PDB file of C-alpha atoms in Angstrom:
ATOM      1  CA  UNK A 640     -98.764-105.899  18.680  1.00  0.00           C
ATOM      2  CA  UNK A 641    -102.151-106.152  20.377  1.00  0.00           C
ATOM      3  CA  UNK A 642    -102.773-109.350  22.323  1.00  0.00           C
ATOM      4  CA  UNK A 643    -106.454-108.975  21.564  1.00  0.00           C
ATOM      5  CA  UNK A 644    -107.714-107.642  18.214  1.00  0.00           C
ATOM      6  CA  UNK A 645    -111.199-106.203  17.869  1.00  0.00           C
ATOM      7  CA  UNK A 646    -112.890-105.291  14.591  1.00  0.00           C
ATOM      8  CA  UNK A 647    -114.273-103.239  13.055  1.00  0.00           C
ATOM      9  CA  UNK A 648    -113.074-100.129  14.856  1.00  0.00           C
ATOM     10  CA  UNK A 649    -115.982 -98.026  13.558  1.00  0.00           C
ATOM     11  CA  UNK A 650    -119.431 -99.021  12.387  1.00  0.00           C
ATOM     12  CA  UNK A 651    -122.176 -96.695  11.190  1.00  0.00           C
ATOM     13  CA  UNK A 652    -125.467 -98.330  10.210  1.00  0.00           C
ATOM     14  CA  UNK A 653    -129.157 -97.581   9.792  1.00  0.00           C
ATOM     15  CA  UNK A 654    -131.788 -98.575  12.302  1.00  0.00           C
ATOM     16  CA  UNK A 655    -133.026-102.108  11.656  1.00  0.00           C
ATOM     17  CA  UNK A 656    -129.764-103.456  10.214  1.00  0.00           C
ATOM     18  CA  UNK A 657    -127.801-106.338  11.692  1.00  0.00           C
ATOM     19  CA  UNK A 658    -124.134-106.194  12.636  1.00  0.00           C
ATOM     20  CA  UNK A 659    -121.335-108.339  14.005  1.00  0.00           C
ATOM     21  CA  UNK A 660    -118.280-107.324  16.022  1.00  0.00           C
ATOM     22  CA  UNK A 661    -115.286-109.648  16.269  1.00  0.00           C
ATOM     23  CA  UNK A 662    -112.686-110.238  18.932  1.00  0.00           C
ATOM     24  CA  UNK A 663    -109.643-112.405  18.195  1.00  0.00           C
ATOM     25  CA  UNK A 664    -106.425-113.516  19.826  1.00  0.00           C
ATOM     26  CA  UNK A 665    -103.606-115.932  19.070  1.00  0.00           C
ATOM     27  CA  UNK A 666    -103.704-116.965  22.735  1.00  0.00           C
ATOM     28  CA  UNK A 667    -106.353-118.934  24.580  1.00  0.00           C
ATOM     29  CA  UNK A 668    -108.717-116.992  26.796  1.00  0.00           C
ATOM     30  CA  UNK A 669    -109.577-118.386  30.210  1.00  0.00           C
ATOM     31  CA  UNK A 670    -112.711-116.252  29.890  1.00  0.00           C
ATOM     32  CA  UNK A 671    -113.917-113.339  27.798  1.00  0.00           C
ATOM     33  CA  UNK A 672    -116.186-110.458  28.658  1.00  0.00           C
ATOM     34  CA  UNK A 673    -118.132-107.982  26.526  1.00  0.00           C
ATOM     35  CA  UNK A 674    -118.751-104.459  27.779  1.00  0.00           C
ATOM     36  CA  UNK A 675    -120.664-101.441  26.508  1.00  0.00           C
ATOM     37  CA  UNK A 676    -119.537 -97.928  27.314  1.00  0.00           C
ATOM     38  CA  UNK A 677    -121.368 -94.634  26.868  1.00  0.00           C
ATOM     39  CA  UNK A 678    -119.648 -91.218  26.801  1.00  0.00           C
ATOM     40  CA  UNK A 679    -118.571 -90.049  30.245  1.00  0.00           C
ATOM     41  CA  UNK A 680    -119.271 -93.414  31.843  1.00  0.00           C
ATOM     42  CA  UNK A 681    -117.235 -96.470  32.717  1.00  0.00           C
ATOM     43  CA  UNK A 682    -117.709 -99.728  30.781  1.00  0.00           C
ATOM     44  CA  UNK A 683    -120.705-101.826  31.844  1.00  0.00           C
ATOM     45  CA  UNK A 684    -120.543-105.600  31.638  1.00  0.00           C
ATOM     46  CA  UNK A 685    -122.901-107.244  29.136  1.00  0.00           C
ATOM     47  CA  UNK A 686    -121.858-110.882  29.344  1.00  0.00           C
ATOM     48  CA  UNK A 687    -119.071-113.285  30.294  1.00  0.00           C
ATOM     49  CA  UNK A 688    -118.317-116.398  28.243  1.00  0.00           C
ATOM     50  CA  UNK A 689    -116.177-119.173  29.624  1.00  0.00           C
ATOM     51  CA  UNK A 690    -116.830-122.434  27.773  1.00  0.00           C
ATOM     52  CA  UNK A 691    -115.626-123.044  24.208  1.00  0.00           C
ATOM     53  CA  UNK A 692    -118.569-122.993  21.776  1.00  0.00           C
ATOM     54  CA  UNK A 693    -120.773-121.181  24.266  1.00  0.00           C
ATOM     55  CA  UNK A 694    -123.604-118.992  22.956  1.00  0.00           C
ATOM     56  CA  UNK A 695    -125.381-116.446  25.126  1.00  0.00           C
ATOM     57  CA  UNK A 696    -128.292-114.211  24.217  1.00  0.00           C
ATOM     58  CA  UNK A 697    -129.245-110.885  25.742  1.00  0.00           C
ATOM     59  CA  UNK A 698    -132.421-109.650  23.999  1.00  0.00           C
ATOM     60  CA  UNK A 699    -131.250-108.717  20.471  1.00  0.00           C
ATOM     61  CA  UNK A 700    -127.568-109.384  21.298  1.00  0.00           C
ATOM     62  CA  UNK A 701    -126.001-112.801  20.667  1.00  0.00           C
ATOM     63  CA  UNK A 702    -122.533-113.607  21.972  1.00  0.00           C
ATOM     64  CA  UNK A 703    -120.480-116.557  20.752  1.00  0.00           C
ATOM     65  CA  UNK A 704    -117.247-117.976  22.110  1.00  0.00           C
ATOM     66  CA  UNK A 705    -115.089-119.917  19.660  1.00  0.00           C
ATOM     67  CA  UNK A 706    -114.551-123.622  20.166  1.00  0.00           C
ATOM     68  CA  UNK A 707    -110.832-123.060  20.688  1.00  0.00           C
ATOM     69  CA  UNK A 708    -111.481-120.116  23.040  1.00  0.00           C
ATOM     70  CA  UNK A 709    -109.366-117.774  20.913  1.00  0.00           C
ATOM     71  CA  UNK A 710    -112.182-115.708  19.408  1.00  0.00           C
ATOM     72  CA  UNK A 711    -115.599-114.309  20.151  1.00  0.00           C
ATOM     73  CA  UNK A 712    -118.302-112.383  18.343  1.00  0.00           C
ATOM     74  CA  UNK A 713    -121.140-110.085  19.234  1.00  0.00           C
ATOM     75  CA  UNK A 714    -124.095-110.008  16.854  1.00  0.00           C
ATOM     76  CA  UNK A 715    -126.824-107.394  17.128  1.00  0.00           C
ATOM     77  CA  UNK A 716    -130.107-108.003  15.341  1.00  0.00           C
ATOM     78  CA  UNK A 717    -132.289-105.123  14.162  1.00  0.00           C
ATOM     79  CA  UNK A 718    -130.062-102.426  15.661  1.00  0.00           C
ATOM     80  CA  UNK A 719    -131.714 -99.429  17.308  1.00  0.00           C
ATOM     81  CA  UNK A 720    -130.364 -95.907  17.983  1.00  0.00           C
ATOM     82  CA  UNK A 721    -130.204 -96.820  21.666  1.00  0.00           C
ATOM     83  CA  UNK A 722    -127.529 -99.406  20.809  1.00  0.00           C
ATOM     84  CA  UNK A 723    -125.111 -96.602  19.903  1.00  0.00           C
ATOM     85  CA  UNK A 724    -121.959 -96.724  22.006  1.00  0.00           C
ATOM     86  CA  UNK A 725    -118.483 -98.186  22.374  1.00  0.00           C
ATOM     87  CA  UNK A 726    -118.431-101.987  22.532  1.00  0.00           C
ATOM     88  CA  UNK A 727    -115.411-103.572  24.177  1.00  0.00           C
ATOM     89  CA  UNK A 728    -114.238-107.125  24.482  1.00  0.00           C
ATOM     90  CA  UNK A 729    -111.903-107.993  27.333  1.00  0.00           C
ATOM     91  CA  UNK A 730    -110.072-111.225  27.944  1.00  0.00           C
ATOM     92  CA  UNK A 731    -108.450-113.047  30.782  1.00  0.00           C
ATOM     93  CA  UNK A 732    -105.553-115.148  29.541  1.00  0.00           C
ATOM     94  CA  UNK A 733    -104.198-118.202  31.321  1.00  0.00           C
ATOM     95  CA  UNK A 734    -100.620-117.008  31.083  1.00  0.00           C
ATOM     96  CA  UNK A 735    -101.385-113.531  32.443  1.00  0.00           C
ATOM     97  CA  UNK A 736    -103.186-114.513  35.633  1.00  0.00           C
ATOM     98  CA  UNK A 737    -105.856-112.018  36.648  1.00  0.00           C
ATOM     99  CA  UNK A 738    -104.853-109.242  34.227  1.00  0.00           C
ATOM    100  CA  UNK A 739    -107.927-108.229  32.178  1.00  0.00           C
ATOM    101  CA  UNK A 740    -106.904-107.026  28.703  1.00  0.00           C
ATOM    102  CA  UNK A 741    -109.215-104.945  26.513  1.00  0.00           C
ATOM    103  CA  UNK A 742    -109.540-104.752  22.768  1.00  0.00           C
ATOM    104  CA  UNK A 743    -109.410-101.426  20.928  1.00  0.00           C
ATOM    105  CA  UNK A 744    -113.200-101.125  20.949  1.00  0.00           C
ATOM    106  CA  UNK A 745    -115.874-100.789  18.274  1.00  0.00           C
ATOM    107  CA  UNK A 746    -117.563 -97.404  18.008  1.00  0.00           C
ATOM    108  CA  UNK A 747    -121.124 -98.160  16.877  1.00  0.00           C
ATOM    109  CA  UNK A 748    -123.463 -95.482  15.550  1.00  0.00           C
ATOM    110  CA  UNK A 749    -127.046 -96.443  14.689  1.00  0.00           C
ATOM    111  CA  UNK A 750    -128.889 -93.776  12.737  1.00  0.00           C
ATOM    112  CA  UNK A 751    -132.684 -93.502  12.860  1.00  0.00           C
TER     113      UNK A 751
ATOM    114  CA  UNK B 278    -122.270 -96.531  47.914  1.00  0.00           C
ATOM    115  CA  UNK B 279    -123.085 -99.627  45.942  1.00  0.00           C
ATOM    116  CA  UNK B 280    -120.722 -99.027  43.041  1.00  0.00           C
ATOM    117  CA  UNK B 281    -117.095 -98.116  42.384  1.00  0.00           C
ATOM    118  CA  UNK B 282    -116.491 -94.469  43.188  1.00  0.00           C
ATOM    119  CA  UNK B 283    -113.696 -92.376  41.694  1.00  0.00           C
ATOM    120  CA  UNK B 284    -112.675 -88.900  42.765  1.00  0.00           C
ATOM    121  CA  UNK B 285    -112.248 -86.336  41.464  1.00  0.00           C
ATOM    122  CA  UNK B 286    -114.391 -86.765  38.355  1.00  0.00           C
ATOM    123  CA  UNK B 287    -112.337 -84.089  36.586  1.00  0.00           C
ATOM    124  CA  UNK B 288    -108.857 -82.805  37.275  1.00  0.00           C
ATOM    125  CA  UNK B 289    -107.009 -80.070  35.426  1.00  0.00           C
ATOM    126  CA  UNK B 290    -103.373 -79.630  36.366  1.00  0.00           C
ATOM    127  CA  UNK B 291    -100.338 -77.830  35.068  1.00  0.00           C
ATOM    128  CA  UNK B 292     -97.488 -79.658  33.415  1.00  0.00           C
ATOM    129  CA  UNK B 293     -94.942 -80.751  35.993  1.00  0.00           C
ATOM    130  CA  UNK B 294     -97.377 -80.940  38.912  1.00  0.00           C
ATOM    131  CA  UNK B 295     -98.186 -83.969  41.066  1.00  0.00           C
ATOM    132  CA  UNK B 296    -101.680 -85.502  41.096  1.00  0.00           C
ATOM    133  CA  UNK B 297    -103.477 -88.190  43.058  1.00  0.00           C
ATOM    134  CA  UNK B 298    -106.528 -90.036  41.799  1.00  0.00           C
ATOM    135  CA  UNK B 299    -108.670 -91.983  44.244  1.00  0.00           C
ATOM    136  CA  UNK B 300    -110.711 -95.150  43.816  1.00  0.00           C
ATOM    137  CA  UNK B 301    -113.215 -96.569  46.322  1.00  0.00           C
ATOM    138  CA  UNK B 302    -114.023-100.121  45.206  1.00  0.00           C
ATOM    139  CA  UNK B 303    -117.144-102.112  45.949  1.00  0.00           C
ATOM    140  CA  UNK B 304    -116.999-103.323  49.532  1.00  0.00           C
ATOM    141  CA  UNK B 305    -115.505-106.793  49.828  1.00  0.00           C
ATOM    142  CA  UNK B 306    -113.950-106.840  46.367  1.00  0.00           C
ATOM    143  CA  UNK B 307    -110.385-108.083  46.652  1.00  0.00           C
ATOM    144  CA  UNK B 308    -109.230-107.319  43.101  1.00  0.00           C
ATOM    145  CA  UNK B 309    -108.783-103.719  41.963  1.00  0.00           C
ATOM    146  CA  UNK B 310    -107.692-102.523  38.524  1.00  0.00           C
ATOM    147  CA  UNK B 311    -106.478 -99.218  37.094  1.00  0.00           C
ATOM    148  CA  UNK B 312    -106.794 -98.446  33.383  1.00  0.00           C
ATOM    149  CA  UNK B 313    -106.127 -95.425  31.195  1.00  0.00           C
ATOM    150  CA  UNK B 314    -108.409 -94.656  28.260  1.00  0.00           C
ATOM    151  CA  UNK B 315    -108.064 -92.244  25.360  1.00  0.00           C
ATOM    152  CA  UNK B 316    -111.110 -91.059  23.425  1.00  0.00           C
ATOM    153  CA  UNK B 317    -112.710 -93.829  21.358  1.00  0.00           C
ATOM    154  CA  UNK B 318    -110.105 -96.403  22.395  1.00  0.00           C
ATOM    155  CA  UNK B 319    -110.218 -99.424  24.656  1.00  0.00           C
ATOM    156  CA  UNK B 320    -108.940 -99.120  28.228  1.00  0.00           C
ATOM    157  CA  UNK B 321    -105.183 -99.646  28.551  1.00  0.00           C
ATOM    158  CA  UNK B 322    -104.141-101.781  31.514  1.00  0.00           C
ATOM    159  CA  UNK B 323    -101.951-100.051  34.112  1.00  0.00           C
ATOM    160  CA  UNK B 324    -101.906-102.123  37.305  1.00  0.00           C
ATOM    161  CA  UNK B 325    -103.991-104.509  39.328  1.00  0.00           C
ATOM    162  CA  UNK B 326    -104.067-105.345  43.012  1.00  0.00           C
ATOM    163  CA  UNK B 327    -105.083-108.521  44.730  1.00  0.00           C
ATOM    164  CA  UNK B 328    -105.661-107.393  48.299  1.00  0.00           C
ATOM    165  CA  UNK B 329    -102.967-104.953  49.359  1.00  0.00           C
ATOM    166  CA  UNK B 330    -100.286-106.099  46.972  1.00  0.00           C
ATOM    167  CA  UNK B 331     -99.752-105.147  43.344  1.00  0.00           C
ATOM    168  CA  UNK B 332    -100.180-108.455  41.545  1.00  0.00           C
ATOM    169  CA  UNK B 333     -99.188-106.988  38.176  1.00  0.00           C
ATOM    170  CA  UNK B 334     -97.862-103.468  37.549  1.00  0.00           C
ATOM    171  CA  UNK B 335     -96.502-104.153  34.080  1.00  0.00           C
ATOM    172  CA  UNK B 336     -98.775-101.553  32.472  1.00  0.00           C
ATOM    173  CA  UNK B 337     -97.438 -98.535  34.360  1.00  0.00           C
ATOM    174  CA  UNK B 338     -95.800 -96.471  31.595  1.00  0.00           C
ATOM    175  CA  UNK B 339     -92.811 -95.232  33.600  1.00  0.00           C
ATOM    176  CA  UNK B 340     -91.584 -94.483  37.108  1.00  0.00           C
ATOM    177  CA  UNK B 341     -93.657 -91.281  37.328  1.00  0.00           C
ATOM    178  CA  UNK B 342     -96.694 -93.501  37.898  1.00  0.00           C
ATOM    179  CA  UNK B 343     -97.273 -95.277  41.180  1.00  0.00           C
ATOM    180  CA  UNK B 344    -100.318 -96.821  42.851  1.00  0.00           C
ATOM    181  CA  UNK B 345    -101.030 -97.986  46.387  1.00  0.00           C
ATOM    182  CA  UNK B 346    -103.758 -99.871  48.186  1.00  0.00           C
ATOM    183  CA  UNK B 347    -102.494 -99.940  51.791  1.00  0.00           C
ATOM    184  CA  UNK B 348    -105.501-101.523  53.492  1.00  0.00           C
ATOM    185  CA  UNK B 349    -106.809-103.626  50.635  1.00  0.00           C
ATOM    186  CA  UNK B 350    -109.718-101.306  49.933  1.00  0.00           C
ATOM    187  CA  UNK B 351    -109.236 -97.714  48.697  1.00  0.00           C
ATOM    188  CA  UNK B 352    -106.536 -97.230  46.092  1.00  0.00           C
ATOM    189  CA  UNK B 353    -104.673 -94.113  44.989  1.00  0.00           C
ATOM    190  CA  UNK B 354    -102.981 -93.658  41.634  1.00  0.00           C
ATOM    191  CA  UNK B 355    -100.171 -91.119  41.891  1.00  0.00           C
ATOM    192  CA  UNK B 356     -98.587 -89.328  38.956  1.00  0.00           C
ATOM    193  CA  UNK B 357     -95.468 -87.224  39.444  1.00  0.00           C
ATOM    194  CA  UNK B 358     -94.198 -84.474  37.121  1.00  0.00           C
ATOM    195  CA  UNK B 359     -97.267 -84.707  34.917  1.00  0.00           C
ATOM    196  CA  UNK B 360     -96.883 -84.341  31.162  1.00  0.00           C
ATOM    197  CA  UNK B 361     -99.442 -83.333  28.534  1.00  0.00           C
ATOM    198  CA  UNK B 362     -99.374 -86.917  27.236  1.00  0.00           C
ATOM    199  CA  UNK B 363    -100.762 -88.108  30.565  1.00  0.00           C
ATOM    200  CA  UNK B 364    -104.097 -86.485  29.701  1.00  0.00           C
ATOM    201  CA  UNK B 365    -106.720 -89.233  29.521  1.00  0.00           C
ATOM    202  CA  UNK B 366    -109.588 -90.790  31.454  1.00  0.00           C
ATOM    203  CA  UNK B 367    -108.306 -92.955  34.286  1.00  0.00           C
ATOM    204  CA  UNK B 368    -110.674 -95.816  35.085  1.00  0.00           C
ATOM    205  CA  UNK B 369    -110.785 -97.945  38.192  1.00  0.00           C
ATOM    206  CA  UNK B 370    -112.558-101.291  38.456  1.00  0.00           C
ATOM    207  CA  UNK B 371    -113.021-103.870  41.168  1.00  0.00           C
ATOM    208  CA  UNK B 372    -114.092-107.501  41.202  1.00  0.00           C
ATOM    209  CA  UNK B 373    -114.857-110.048  43.932  1.00  0.00           C
ATOM    210  CA  UNK B 374    -111.635-111.860  43.044  1.00  0.00           C
ATOM    211  CA  UNK B 375    -109.405-112.188  40.029  1.00  0.00           C
ATOM    212  CA  UNK B 376    -110.874-114.058  37.050  1.00  0.00           C
ATOM    213  CA  UNK B 377    -114.376-112.660  37.549  1.00  0.00           C
ATOM    214  CA  UNK B 378    -116.152-109.756  35.932  1.00  0.00           C
ATOM    215  CA  UNK B 379    -114.986-106.246  36.770  1.00  0.00           C
ATOM    216  CA  UNK B 380    -117.229-103.360  37.811  1.00  0.00           C
ATOM    217  CA  UNK B 381    -116.042 -99.946  36.693  1.00  0.00           C
ATOM    218  CA  UNK B 382    -116.248 -96.478  38.144  1.00  0.00           C
ATOM    219  CA  UNK B 383    -117.083 -93.471  35.992  1.00  0.00           C
ATOM    220  CA  UNK B 384    -113.462 -92.487  35.688  1.00  0.00           C
ATOM    221  CA  UNK B 385    -111.373 -89.396  36.380  1.00  0.00           C
ATOM    222  CA  UNK B 386    -110.753 -87.173  33.383  1.00  0.00           C
ATOM    223  CA  UNK B 387    -107.222 -85.791  33.782  1.00  0.00           C
ATOM    224  CA  UNK B 388    -106.170 -82.833  31.674  1.00  0.00           C
ATOM    225  CA  UNK B 389    -102.586 -81.620  31.831  1.00  0.00           C
ATOM    226  CA  UNK B 390    -102.157 -78.093  30.455  1.00  0.00           C
TER     227      UNK B 390
END
């Protein structure tokens, strides 16, 4: 059983569409991070959320942290082909100390 | 360099051989992580160090896997008697301390034939 569930696993959309990726756990996160990874590269940090209910924006990307700190979402507005990649959420859990646990990832493909 | 450096970038080895994978973290970062990633999947936690000591090695799959960080900087992941199932990308990350964001290297692609 995964400590951290990410969905959907695959997403193929047309340029200009909106999309949302979800990250959920039954445990409370001390903090949660979103990464983007391109083929042949390591994950690159997009944002860290720490406070329940927090919303952060990064251009067309909006990140939300649930009030109870057990879930998060990434929303992309007007997706572009350059957004194509593997999106990963990763959580730090109080009971696990400094161990950073990743979700399964969402493979996003944006077609022109 | 400014980022996390991993060497080699690619390693092909025969089944049963021993391999070492090296990670040079960002200078001054006390926390160092090793992950294993299969194609299209999220990184799977292996081990993390806080300074020289392994703070959590619960992700190491079996006793063929071992990692060291003797001086609290460079780390080496060692795999004995490699098996085809060990083939994956091995990622290293470092962070200024635990509970802060991690910076990743480009990974070492290990192929066991």
